[in-house]
Tab-separated table of C-alpha atoms and ligand atoms in Angstrom:
chain	number	residue	atom	x	y	z
R	1	MET	CA	0.000	0.000	0.000
R	2	THR	CA	1.325	3.486	-0.873
R	3	THR	CA	0.184	6.579	0.985
R	4	LEU	CA	0.667	10.288	0.423
R	5	ALA	CA	-0.605	13.091	2.639
R	6	ILE	CA	-1.157	16.622	1.338
R	7	ASN	CA	-1.611	18.753	4.424
R	8	ASN	CA	-2.706	22.363	4.752
R	9	VAL	CA	-4.096	22.686	1.241
R	10	ARG	CA	-6.949	24.701	-0.316
R	11	PRO	CA	-8.959	22.753	-2.926
R	12	TYR	CA	-10.074	25.207	-5.658
R	13	GLY	CA	-8.492	28.024	-3.584
R	14	GLU	CA	-11.249	27.650	-1.001
R	15	ASP	CA	-11.235	26.338	2.610
R	16	THR	CA	-8.104	24.720	4.016
R	17	THR	CA	-8.146	20.965	4.516
R	18	ASN	CA	-5.842	17.925	4.730
R	19	ILE	CA	-5.910	15.031	2.292
R	20	LEU	CA	-4.819	11.404	2.571
R	21	ILE	CA	-4.237	9.470	-0.640
R	22	ARG	CA	-4.086	5.685	-0.518
R	23	ASP	CA	-3.120	3.596	-3.560
R	24	GLY	CA	-3.846	6.416	-5.978
R	25	VAL	CA	-7.263	7.286	-4.582
R	26	ILE	CA	-8.308	10.119	-2.262
R	27	ALA	CA	-9.049	8.097	0.879
R	28	GLU	CA	-9.763	10.740	3.525
R	29	MET	CA	-10.141	14.500	3.855
R	30	GLY	CA	-10.405	16.351	7.148
R	31	ASP	CA	-9.422	19.052	9.611
R	32	SER	CA	-6.466	17.249	11.148
R	33	ARG	CA	-3.174	16.554	9.444
R	34	PHE	CA	-2.526	13.050	8.131
R	35	ASP	CA	0.585	10.941	8.557
R	36	ALA	CA	1.692	8.925	5.545
R	37	ALA	CA	4.757	7.359	3.932
R	38	ASP	CA	5.140	10.603	1.935
R	39	THR	CA	3.912	13.988	3.044
R	40	ILE	CA	3.620	17.307	1.250
R	41	ASP	CA	3.084	20.348	3.452
R	42	ALA	CA	1.187	22.466	0.967
R	43	ASP	CA	1.508	25.694	2.935
R	44	GLY	CA	-2.004	26.831	1.974
R	45	HIS	CA	-1.451	26.365	-1.764
R	46	VAL	CA	-4.343	25.907	-4.189
R	47	LEU	CA	-5.259	22.359	-5.214
R	48	LEU	CA	-6.803	21.665	-8.618
R	49	PRO	CA	-7.737	18.466	-10.434
R	50	GLY	CA	-4.729	17.462	-12.588
R	51	LEU	CA	-4.563	19.579	-15.737
R	52	VAL	CA	-5.435	18.016	-19.099
R	53	ASP	CA	-4.016	19.408	-22.344
R	54	MET	CA	-5.902	18.442	-25.503
R	55	HIS	CA	-3.235	19.768	-27.826
R	56	VAL	CA	0.537	19.305	-27.629
R	57	HIS	CA	3.304	18.297	-30.030
R	58	LEU	CA	5.823	15.941	-28.444
R	59	ARG	CA	7.618	15.343	-31.783
R	60	GLU	CA	8.230	11.628	-31.272
R	61	PRO	CA	8.682	9.796	-33.565
R	62	GLY	CA	10.949	11.726	-35.922
R	63	ARG	CA	12.081	14.982	-34.336
R	64	GLU	CA	13.494	13.715	-31.045
R	65	ASP	CA	16.105	16.467	-31.335
R	66	THR	CA	13.382	18.980	-30.343
R	67	GLU	CA	11.199	16.965	-27.907
R	68	THR	CA	10.556	13.380	-26.918
R	69	ILE	CA	7.745	11.691	-25.086
R	70	ALA	CA	10.021	11.698	-22.017
R	71	THR	CA	11.089	15.370	-22.134
R	72	GLY	CA	7.546	16.389	-23.107
R	73	SER	CA	6.234	14.425	-20.111
R	74	ASP	CA	8.731	16.237	-17.870
R	75	ALA	CA	7.512	19.585	-19.224
R	76	ALA	CA	3.899	18.492	-18.791
R	77	ALA	CA	4.441	17.416	-15.169
R	78	LYS	CA	6.271	20.676	-14.416
R	79	GLY	CA	3.352	22.589	-15.929
R	80	GLY	CA	0.819	20.719	-13.777
R	81	PHE	CA	-0.504	18.298	-16.409
R	82	THR	CA	-1.503	14.726	-15.684
R	83	ALA	CA	-2.733	13.943	-19.216
R	84	VAL	CA	-1.826	15.344	-22.630
R	85	PHE	CA	-2.881	14.581	-26.197
R	86	THR	CA	0.030	14.601	-28.615
R	87	MET	CA	-0.703	15.538	-32.199
R	88	ALA	CA	-0.276	13.276	-35.212
R	89	ASN	CA	2.038	15.501	-37.275
R	90	THR	CA	5.135	13.498	-36.394
R	91	GLN	CA	7.519	11.757	-38.823
R	92	PRO	CA	6.068	9.302	-39.618
R	93	VAL	CA	2.556	10.614	-39.097
R	94	ILE	CA	0.460	8.814	-36.462
R	95	ASP	CA	-1.825	7.194	-39.019
R	96	GLN	CA	-1.344	3.518	-38.080
R	97	PRO	CA	-2.442	1.661	-34.959
R	98	PHE	CA	1.078	0.424	-34.130
R	99	LEU	CA	2.355	4.018	-34.008
R	100	ALA	CA	-0.487	5.106	-31.732
R	101	GLU	CA	0.155	2.096	-29.517
R	102	ALA	CA	3.892	2.946	-29.333
R	103	VAL	CA	3.191	6.538	-28.234
R	104	TRP	CA	0.818	5.386	-25.508
R	105	GLU	CA	3.174	2.654	-24.272
R	106	LYS	CA	6.198	4.985	-24.162
R	107	GLY	CA	4.240	7.513	-22.144
R	108	GLN	CA	3.112	4.828	-19.708
R	109	ALA	CA	6.612	3.373	-19.373
R	110	TYR	CA	8.023	6.814	-18.545
R	111	GLY	CA	5.165	7.320	-16.143
R	112	LYS	CA	5.097	11.080	-15.579
R	113	CYS	CA	1.963	11.885	-17.544
R	114	ASP	CA	-0.668	9.985	-19.512
R	115	VAL	CA	0.266	10.650	-23.141
R	116	TYR	CA	-2.644	9.990	-25.478
R	117	PRO	CA	-1.895	9.690	-29.185
R	118	VAL	CA	-3.988	11.776	-31.572
R	119	GLY	CA	-4.546	9.905	-34.841
R	120	SER	CA	-4.431	11.730	-38.149
R	121	ILE	CA	-7.666	12.144	-40.114
R	122	THR	CA	-5.956	11.545	-43.437
R	123	GLN	CA	-3.076	9.234	-44.315
R	124	GLY	CA	0.267	11.044	-44.080
R	125	LEU	CA	-1.658	14.322	-43.446
R	126	GLU	CA	-1.983	14.462	-47.219
R	127	GLY	CA	-5.662	15.337	-47.212
R	128	LYS	CA	-6.443	12.583	-49.712
R	129	GLN	CA	-7.463	9.373	-47.974
R	130	LEU	CA	-8.982	8.794	-44.579
R	131	THR	CA	-7.108	6.748	-42.004
R	132	GLU	CA	-8.606	3.614	-40.455
R	133	ILE	CA	-10.520	5.559	-37.829
R	134	GLY	CA	-12.147	2.464	-36.337
R	135	LEU	CA	-8.863	0.550	-35.960
R	136	LEU	CA	-7.060	3.544	-34.482
R	137	ALA	CA	-9.962	4.109	-32.085
R	138	ARG	CA	-9.288	0.616	-30.705
R	139	ASN	CA	-5.649	1.589	-30.053
R	140	HIS	CA	-5.900	4.435	-27.538
R	141	VAL	CA	-6.971	7.089	-30.070
R	142	ARG	CA	-9.887	9.205	-28.821
R	143	MET	CA	-9.269	12.218	-31.014
R	144	PHE	CA	-8.350	12.628	-34.674
R	145	SER	CA	-6.712	15.665	-36.233
R	146	ASP	CA	-4.516	16.652	-39.171
R	147	ASP	CA	-3.340	19.560	-36.992
R	148	GLY	CA	-0.693	21.625	-38.729
R	149	ARG	CA	-2.766	21.051	-41.858
R	150	CYS	CA	-6.472	21.637	-42.465
R	151	VAL	CA	-8.799	19.045	-43.932
R	152	ASN	CA	-9.799	21.347	-46.775
R	153	ASP	CA	-11.633	18.904	-49.057
R	154	PRO	CA	-15.299	19.185	-48.033
R	155	GLN	CA	-16.286	15.715	-49.207
R	156	LEU	CA	-13.415	14.120	-47.278
R	157	MET	CA	-14.374	16.162	-44.208
R	158	ARG	CA	-17.954	14.996	-44.523
R	159	ARG	CA	-16.851	11.357	-44.577
R	160	ALA	CA	-14.490	11.942	-41.648
R	161	ILE	CA	-17.351	13.429	-39.620
R	162	GLU	CA	-19.519	10.428	-40.396
R	163	TYR	CA	-16.832	7.864	-39.498
R	164	ALA	CA	-15.877	9.747	-36.352
R	165	LYS	CA	-19.514	9.781	-35.312
R	166	ALA	CA	-19.841	6.040	-35.869
R	167	HIS	CA	-16.833	5.421	-33.612
R	168	ASP	CA	-17.736	8.121	-31.080
R	169	VAL	CA	-14.392	9.906	-31.340
R	170	VAL	CA	-13.590	13.621	-31.495
R	171	LEU	CA	-12.647	15.218	-34.801
R	172	ALA	CA	-10.403	18.240	-34.226
R	173	GLN	CA	-9.968	20.627	-37.121
R	174	HIS	CA	-7.020	22.937	-37.759
R	175	ALA	CA	-9.171	25.536	-39.516
R	176	GLU	CA	-7.104	27.204	-42.229
R	177	ASP	CA	-7.977	27.605	-45.869
R	178	HIS	CA	-4.479	27.030	-47.207
R	179	ARG	CA	-5.250	28.761	-50.507
R	180	MET	CA	-5.780	31.976	-48.527
R	181	THR	CA	-2.634	31.682	-46.419
R	182	GLU	CA	-0.030	30.803	-49.046
R	183	GLY	CA	3.220	32.551	-48.137
R	184	ALA	CA	1.654	34.182	-45.071
R	185	SER	CA	3.551	34.406	-41.797
R	186	ALA	CA	1.546	36.906	-39.722
R	187	HIS	CA	-1.993	38.091	-39.042
R	188	GLU	CA	-3.313	40.148	-41.957
R	189	GLY	CA	-3.669	43.620	-40.477
R	190	ALA	CA	-2.017	46.996	-40.081
R	191	ASN	CA	1.064	45.601	-38.320
R	192	ALA	CA	1.867	42.996	-40.966
R	193	ALA	CA	1.295	45.577	-43.708
R	194	ARG	CA	3.642	48.071	-42.054
R	195	LEU	CA	6.320	45.437	-41.442
R	196	GLY	CA	6.088	43.997	-44.935
R	197	LEU	CA	4.902	40.535	-43.856
R	198	ARG	CA	2.376	38.628	-45.904
R	199	GLY	CA	-0.909	38.309	-44.023
R	200	TRP	CA	-3.066	35.343	-42.882
R	201	PRO	CA	-6.600	36.758	-42.879
R	202	ARG	CA	-9.212	35.893	-40.256
R	203	VAL	CA	-11.497	34.617	-42.992
R	204	ALA	CA	-9.079	31.752	-43.731
R	205	GLU	CA	-10.019	30.339	-40.319
R	206	GLU	CA	-13.634	31.461	-40.163
R	207	SER	CA	-14.678	30.136	-43.576
R	208	ILE	CA	-13.560	26.613	-42.604
R	209	VAL	CA	-15.180	26.889	-39.154
R	210	ALA	CA	-18.479	28.015	-40.725
R	211	ARG	CA	-18.454	25.150	-43.226
R	212	ASP	CA	-17.586	22.554	-40.610
R	213	LEU	CA	-20.219	23.762	-38.151
R	214	ILE	CA	-22.894	23.457	-40.823
R	215	MET	CA	-21.639	19.953	-41.663
R	216	THR	CA	-21.756	19.053	-37.976
R	217	ARG	CA	-25.334	20.364	-37.835
R	218	ASP	CA	-26.335	18.038	-40.676
R	219	TYR	CA	-24.111	14.994	-40.108
R	220	GLY	CA	-23.650	15.071	-36.325
R	221	GLY	CA	-20.568	13.870	-34.495
R	222	ARG	CA	-18.241	15.551	-32.049
R	223	TYR	CA	-16.480	18.388	-33.851
R	224	HIS	CA	-13.757	20.380	-32.105
R	225	ILE	CA	-12.027	23.577	-33.219
R	226	CYS	CA	-8.279	23.656	-32.551
R	227	HIS	CA	-6.698	26.949	-31.432
R	228	ALA	CA	-9.626	29.324	-32.137
R	229	SER	CA	-8.041	32.703	-32.821
R	230	THR	CA	-10.567	35.234	-34.105
R	231	GLU	CA	-13.551	37.262	-32.991
R	232	GLY	CA	-15.486	35.838	-35.955
R	233	THR	CA	-14.775	32.228	-34.931
R	234	VAL	CA	-16.252	33.074	-31.521
R	235	ALA	CA	-19.407	34.502	-33.160
R	236	LEU	CA	-19.812	31.391	-35.330
R	237	LEU	CA	-19.349	29.086	-32.372
R	238	ARG	CA	-21.833	31.067	-30.294
R	239	TRP	CA	-24.363	30.732	-33.119
R	240	ALA	CA	-23.666	26.989	-33.377
R	241	LYS	CA	-24.154	26.401	-29.655
R	242	GLU	CA	-27.414	28.339	-29.732
R	243	GLN	CA	-28.581	25.974	-32.497
R	244	GLY	CA	-27.683	22.970	-30.340
R	245	ILE	CA	-24.847	21.921	-32.662
R	246	GLU	CA	-22.437	19.697	-30.720
R	247	ALA	CA	-19.232	21.620	-31.317
R	248	THR	CA	-16.448	22.432	-28.877
R	249	ALA	CA	-13.397	24.668	-29.086
R	250	GLU	CA	-10.075	25.400	-27.475
R	251	VAL	CA	-8.041	28.601	-27.183
R	252	THR	CA	-4.325	28.808	-26.475
R	253	PRO	CA	-2.712	30.882	-23.697
R	254	HIS	CA	-0.754	32.825	-26.354
R	255	HIS	CA	-3.919	33.885	-28.178
R	256	LEU	CA	-5.342	35.035	-24.830
R	257	LEU	CA	-2.286	37.057	-23.842
R	258	LEU	CA	-0.273	38.184	-26.881
R	259	THR	CA	-1.152	40.180	-29.998
R	260	ASP	CA	0.489	40.956	-33.331
R	261	ALA	CA	2.059	44.030	-31.695
R	262	LYS	CA	4.860	41.540	-30.858
R	263	LEU	CA	5.751	41.316	-34.561
R	264	GLU	CA	7.579	44.628	-34.208
R	265	THR	CA	10.594	42.614	-33.035
R	266	TYR	CA	10.643	40.425	-36.174
R	267	ASP	CA	11.531	37.689	-33.689
R	268	GLY	CA	10.714	34.226	-35.026
R	269	LEU	CA	9.650	33.193	-31.516
R	270	PHE	CA	6.384	35.027	-32.162
R	271	ARG	CA	5.558	33.163	-35.352
R	272	VAL	CA	2.716	30.721	-34.749
R	273	ASN	CA	-0.188	29.150	-36.592
R	274	PRO	CA	-2.815	30.568	-36.435
R	275	PRO	CA	-0.973	33.859	-35.976
R	276	LEU	CA	-1.154	36.242	-33.013
R	277	ARG	CA	-4.058	38.555	-33.791
R	278	GLU	CA	-5.386	41.876	-32.484
R	279	ASP	CA	-6.761	43.181	-29.186
R	280	ARG	CA	-10.355	42.736	-30.285
R	281	ASP	CA	-9.716	39.027	-30.922
R	282	THR	CA	-7.987	38.548	-27.579
R	283	ILE	CA	-10.901	40.233	-25.806
R	284	ALA	CA	-13.503	38.156	-27.673
R	285	LEU	CA	-11.597	34.934	-26.889
R	286	ARG	CA	-11.388	35.777	-23.172
R	287	ASP	CA	-15.105	36.616	-23.033
R	288	ALA	CA	-15.972	33.410	-24.890
R	289	LEU	CA	-13.985	31.318	-22.441
R	290	LEU	CA	-15.628	33.057	-19.500
R	291	ASP	CA	-19.171	32.460	-20.795
R	292	GLY	CA	-18.476	28.862	-21.889
R	293	THR	CA	-18.686	29.469	-25.663
R	294	ILE	CA	-15.083	28.305	-25.841
R	295	ASP	CA	-14.760	25.179	-23.742
R	296	VAL	CA	-11.109	24.722	-22.888
R	297	ILE	CA	-7.588	26.071	-22.851
R	298	ALA	CA	-5.065	23.950	-24.743
R	299	THR	CA	-1.432	24.945	-25.091
R	300	ASP	CA	-0.509	23.867	-28.649
R	301	HIS	CA	2.934	23.273	-27.099
R	302	ALA	CA	5.100	23.267	-30.248
R	303	PRO	CA	8.833	22.758	-29.619
R	304	HIS	CA	11.267	23.830	-32.341
R	305	GLY	CA	15.061	23.958	-32.394
R	306	SER	CA	16.922	27.284	-32.579
R	307	GLU	CA	17.913	26.536	-36.198
R	308	ASP	CA	14.213	26.843	-37.037
R	309	LYS	CA	13.404	29.803	-34.775
R	310	CYS	CA	16.463	32.078	-34.716
R	311	VAL	CA	16.095	32.924	-38.404
R	312	GLU	CA	14.293	35.615	-40.439
R	313	PHE	CA	10.682	35.871	-39.312
R	314	GLU	CA	9.270	34.502	-42.555
R	315	HIS	CA	11.574	31.488	-42.419
R	316	ALA	CA	10.890	30.640	-38.782
R	317	LYS	CA	8.757	27.544	-38.181
R	318	PRO	CA	5.419	28.357	-36.551
R	319	GLY	CA	4.938	27.244	-32.952
R	320	MET	CA	5.649	28.119	-29.312
R	321	LEU	CA	6.304	26.222	-26.101
R	322	GLY	CA	3.300	26.239	-23.797
R	323	LEU	CA	3.238	23.468	-21.206
R	324	GLU	CA	5.339	25.140	-18.515
R	325	THR	CA	3.794	28.611	-18.666
R	326	SER	CA	0.091	28.025	-19.286
R	327	LEU	CA	-1.135	27.787	-15.681
R	328	SER	CA	0.738	30.995	-14.772
R	329	ILE	CA	-0.736	32.870	-17.740
R	330	VAL	CA	-4.263	31.688	-17.035
R	331	ALA	CA	-3.886	32.669	-13.372
R	332	GLN	CA	-2.662	36.117	-14.411
R	333	VAL	CA	-5.309	36.784	-17.061
R	334	PHE	CA	-8.304	35.416	-15.151
R	335	VAL	CA	-7.680	34.921	-11.439
R	336	GLU	CA	-5.322	37.760	-10.496
R	337	SER	CA	-7.376	40.177	-12.613
R	338	GLY	CA	-10.527	39.170	-10.697
R	339	LEU	CA	-12.305	37.987	-13.874
R	340	ALA	CA	-12.692	34.435	-12.562
R	341	ASP	CA	-11.788	32.075	-9.721
R	342	TRP	CA	-9.857	28.820	-9.389
R	343	ARG	CA	-13.039	26.797	-10.052
R	344	PHE	CA	-13.012	28.352	-13.503
R	345	VAL	CA	-9.379	27.312	-14.034
R	346	ALA	CA	-10.276	23.756	-12.955
R	347	ARG	CA	-13.127	23.764	-15.463
R	348	VAL	CA	-11.277	25.022	-18.541
R	349	MET	CA	-7.939	23.279	-17.917
R	350	SER	CA	-9.103	19.961	-16.468
R	351	GLU	CA	-12.800	19.131	-16.181
R	352	ARG	CA	-14.006	20.173	-19.661
R	353	PRO	CA	-11.098	18.649	-21.611
R	354	ALA	CA	-11.505	15.394	-19.654
R	355	GLU	CA	-15.245	15.422	-20.378
R	356	ILE	CA	-14.815	16.145	-24.100
R	357	LEU	CA	-12.320	13.290	-24.426
R	358	GLY	CA	-14.200	10.863	-22.207
R	359	LEU	CA	-11.436	10.391	-19.624
R	360	SER	CA	-13.068	8.836	-16.591
R	361	ASP	CA	-10.007	9.278	-14.324
R	362	GLN	CA	-9.160	12.927	-15.058
R	363	GLY	CA	-10.922	16.202	-14.292
R	364	ARG	CA	-12.710	14.582	-11.368
R	365	PRO	CA	-13.905	16.391	-8.229
R	366	ILE	CA	-11.432	16.675	-5.350
R	367	ALA	CA	-13.366	14.339	-3.068
R	368	VAL	CA	-13.054	11.053	-1.166
R	369	GLY	CA	-13.135	8.042	-3.488
R	370	GLU	CA	-11.872	9.983	-6.515
R	371	PRO	CA	-8.602	9.278	-8.387
R	372	ALA	CA	-5.673	11.328	-7.053
R	373	ASN	CA	-4.661	13.160	-10.225
R	374	LEU	CA	-3.952	16.581	-8.789
R	375	THR	CA	-2.096	19.844	-9.334
R	376	LEU	CA	-0.823	22.026	-6.529
R	377	VAL	CA	-0.391	25.728	-7.291
R	378	ASP	CA	1.470	28.381	-5.329
R	379	PRO	CA	-0.546	31.494	-6.273
R	380	ASP	CA	2.170	33.905	-5.071
R	381	ALA	CA	5.429	32.151	-6.025
R	382	GLY	CA	6.721	34.912	-8.282
R	383	TRP	CA	8.984	33.653	-11.076
R	384	THR	CA	10.508	34.705	-14.366
R	385	ALA	CA	10.217	32.615	-17.529
R	386	HIS	CA	13.446	31.628	-19.269
R	387	GLY	CA	13.615	29.215	-22.186
R	388	ALA	CA	16.900	27.857	-20.868
R	389	ASP	CA	15.212	26.733	-17.616
R	390	MET	CA	12.462	24.739	-19.300
R	391	ALA	CA	12.210	20.979	-18.841
R	392	SER	CA	11.264	20.828	-22.505
R	393	LYS	CA	14.109	19.910	-24.843
R	394	ALA	CA	13.441	23.084	-26.840
R	395	ASN	CA	13.487	26.628	-25.495
R	396	ASN	CA	11.279	28.563	-27.921
R	397	THR	CA	9.160	30.337	-25.335
R	398	PRO	CA	7.600	33.652	-26.357
R	399	TYR	CA	7.530	34.672	-22.675
R	400	GLU	CA	11.290	35.074	-22.139
R	401	ASN	CA	11.952	37.343	-19.143
R	402	MET	CA	8.249	37.765	-18.370
R	403	ASN	CA	7.312	37.727	-14.687
R	404	PHE	CA	4.456	35.660	-13.334
R	405	ASN	CA	2.991	35.194	-9.853
R	406	ALA	CA	1.395	31.755	-9.818
R	407	CYS	CA	3.476	28.640	-10.315
R	408	VAL	CA	2.815	24.903	-10.191
R	409	SER	CA	4.365	23.582	-6.985
R	410	ALA	CA	3.578	19.866	-7.382
R	411	THR	CA	1.839	17.461	-9.742
R	412	ILE	CA	0.429	14.127	-8.627
R	413	LEU	CA	-0.454	11.275	-10.958
R	414	ARG	CA	-2.379	8.359	-9.416
R	415	GLY	CA	-1.147	9.341	-5.966
R	416	ARG	CA	2.516	9.688	-6.959
R	417	PRO	CA	4.312	13.044	-7.249
R	418	THR	CA	5.603	13.487	-10.821
R	419	PHE	CA	6.932	16.973	-10.103
R	420	GLN	CA	7.759	18.935	-6.956
R	421	ARG	CA	9.214	22.413	-6.845
D	1	LIG	O1	2.153	26.949	-34.700
D	1	LIG	C1	1.871	25.778	-34.923
D	1	LIG	N1	2.791	24.804	-34.795
D	1	LIG	N2	0.645	25.452	-35.326
D	1	LIG	C2	0.319	24.223	-35.745
D	1	LIG	O2	-0.810	23.997	-36.098
D	1	LIG	C3	1.358	23.155	-35.802
D	1	LIG	C4	2.433	23.435	-34.839
D	1	LIG	C5	3.661	22.587	-35.023
D	1	LIG	O3	3.527	21.379	-35.278
D	1	LIG	O4	4.760	23.112	-34.857
């Protein structure tokens, strides 16, 4: 029998209590401190259900020079995550059951975070032929996405929606009309025009979202929008939810915090897909998350080596690290500003993603009898982000030298600490 006590802790930032975990399950909670084989004195820190990230890139197989399942799991644990979903745009693409199985098994063997493989919608991300959705669904795949690429072909998308519905899996779209974004590296707006960068218009995202929502209305299934980035996407999603269309969406911390004003630096660290947009988008995305139109925060953690980032802006690969900074950003934007409380953070970073993906052991209430997948947060730690300090193998953080208050102080997976500060 293994036991862990977490004493002097505030679930959801509320009343102080003490918690005893036995064999991976919350066994007792109460006013007096518990003795156990391992003890964490939480010093009044906030306790949340373990964070769940629907969207990361751990780059294995193929680009282990930038991240591996092991280093990505370290970064996830340090960021407070107990489960992550790693995208299919690896080399080779996760389009075969044996590859999905290998990702899952490696994550389990390393043991710091549950790493779920995302299967691709089309073979080789080529947008031509569907993968064996049913077979992949029997090999740990709960979500399918060609993320990095959009499924542009409407007939193929229709079939994907129908197959996904039959197998009760989530179909996550990277909404980008590639014909409208050829050669683009930045949001199409005044800043890109002034800086001489070719623009990626909002409509390239919104036109795909509109089409897909209408398809979901008519063909059903569980459609999910990856990294929603525009005010118009929010309006479309709001309309869809009012119609009872079963669509969900995620927003990234960088689209909640940063805008295309950062392009001024021409620093490749700020290149991302979809691009950083304008204040009005950031405001609409925050409001949508607060009122539940957008369901979850997902990091789109995208490690890249310096050879791909420390180059001219237009040649930089799109993507930013996210796992180790997301909780701090969300705390700053929503909790410290007074816009929301820690219950909200638990909802958008743990409960909703676990619900959407059907994880029965994640995003659960902090209560006796529930699995002990937990994240401890010091709301007043005070720290400065540095790429060089990240557990991730890459260091392409767009938050270099930024100061944050809240910080993950421990992560617990099935009753075992996977990270402690
Ligand atoms: O910025 C991005 N990077 N967006 C994506 O959709 C893919 C990702 C990557 O794989 O680097």
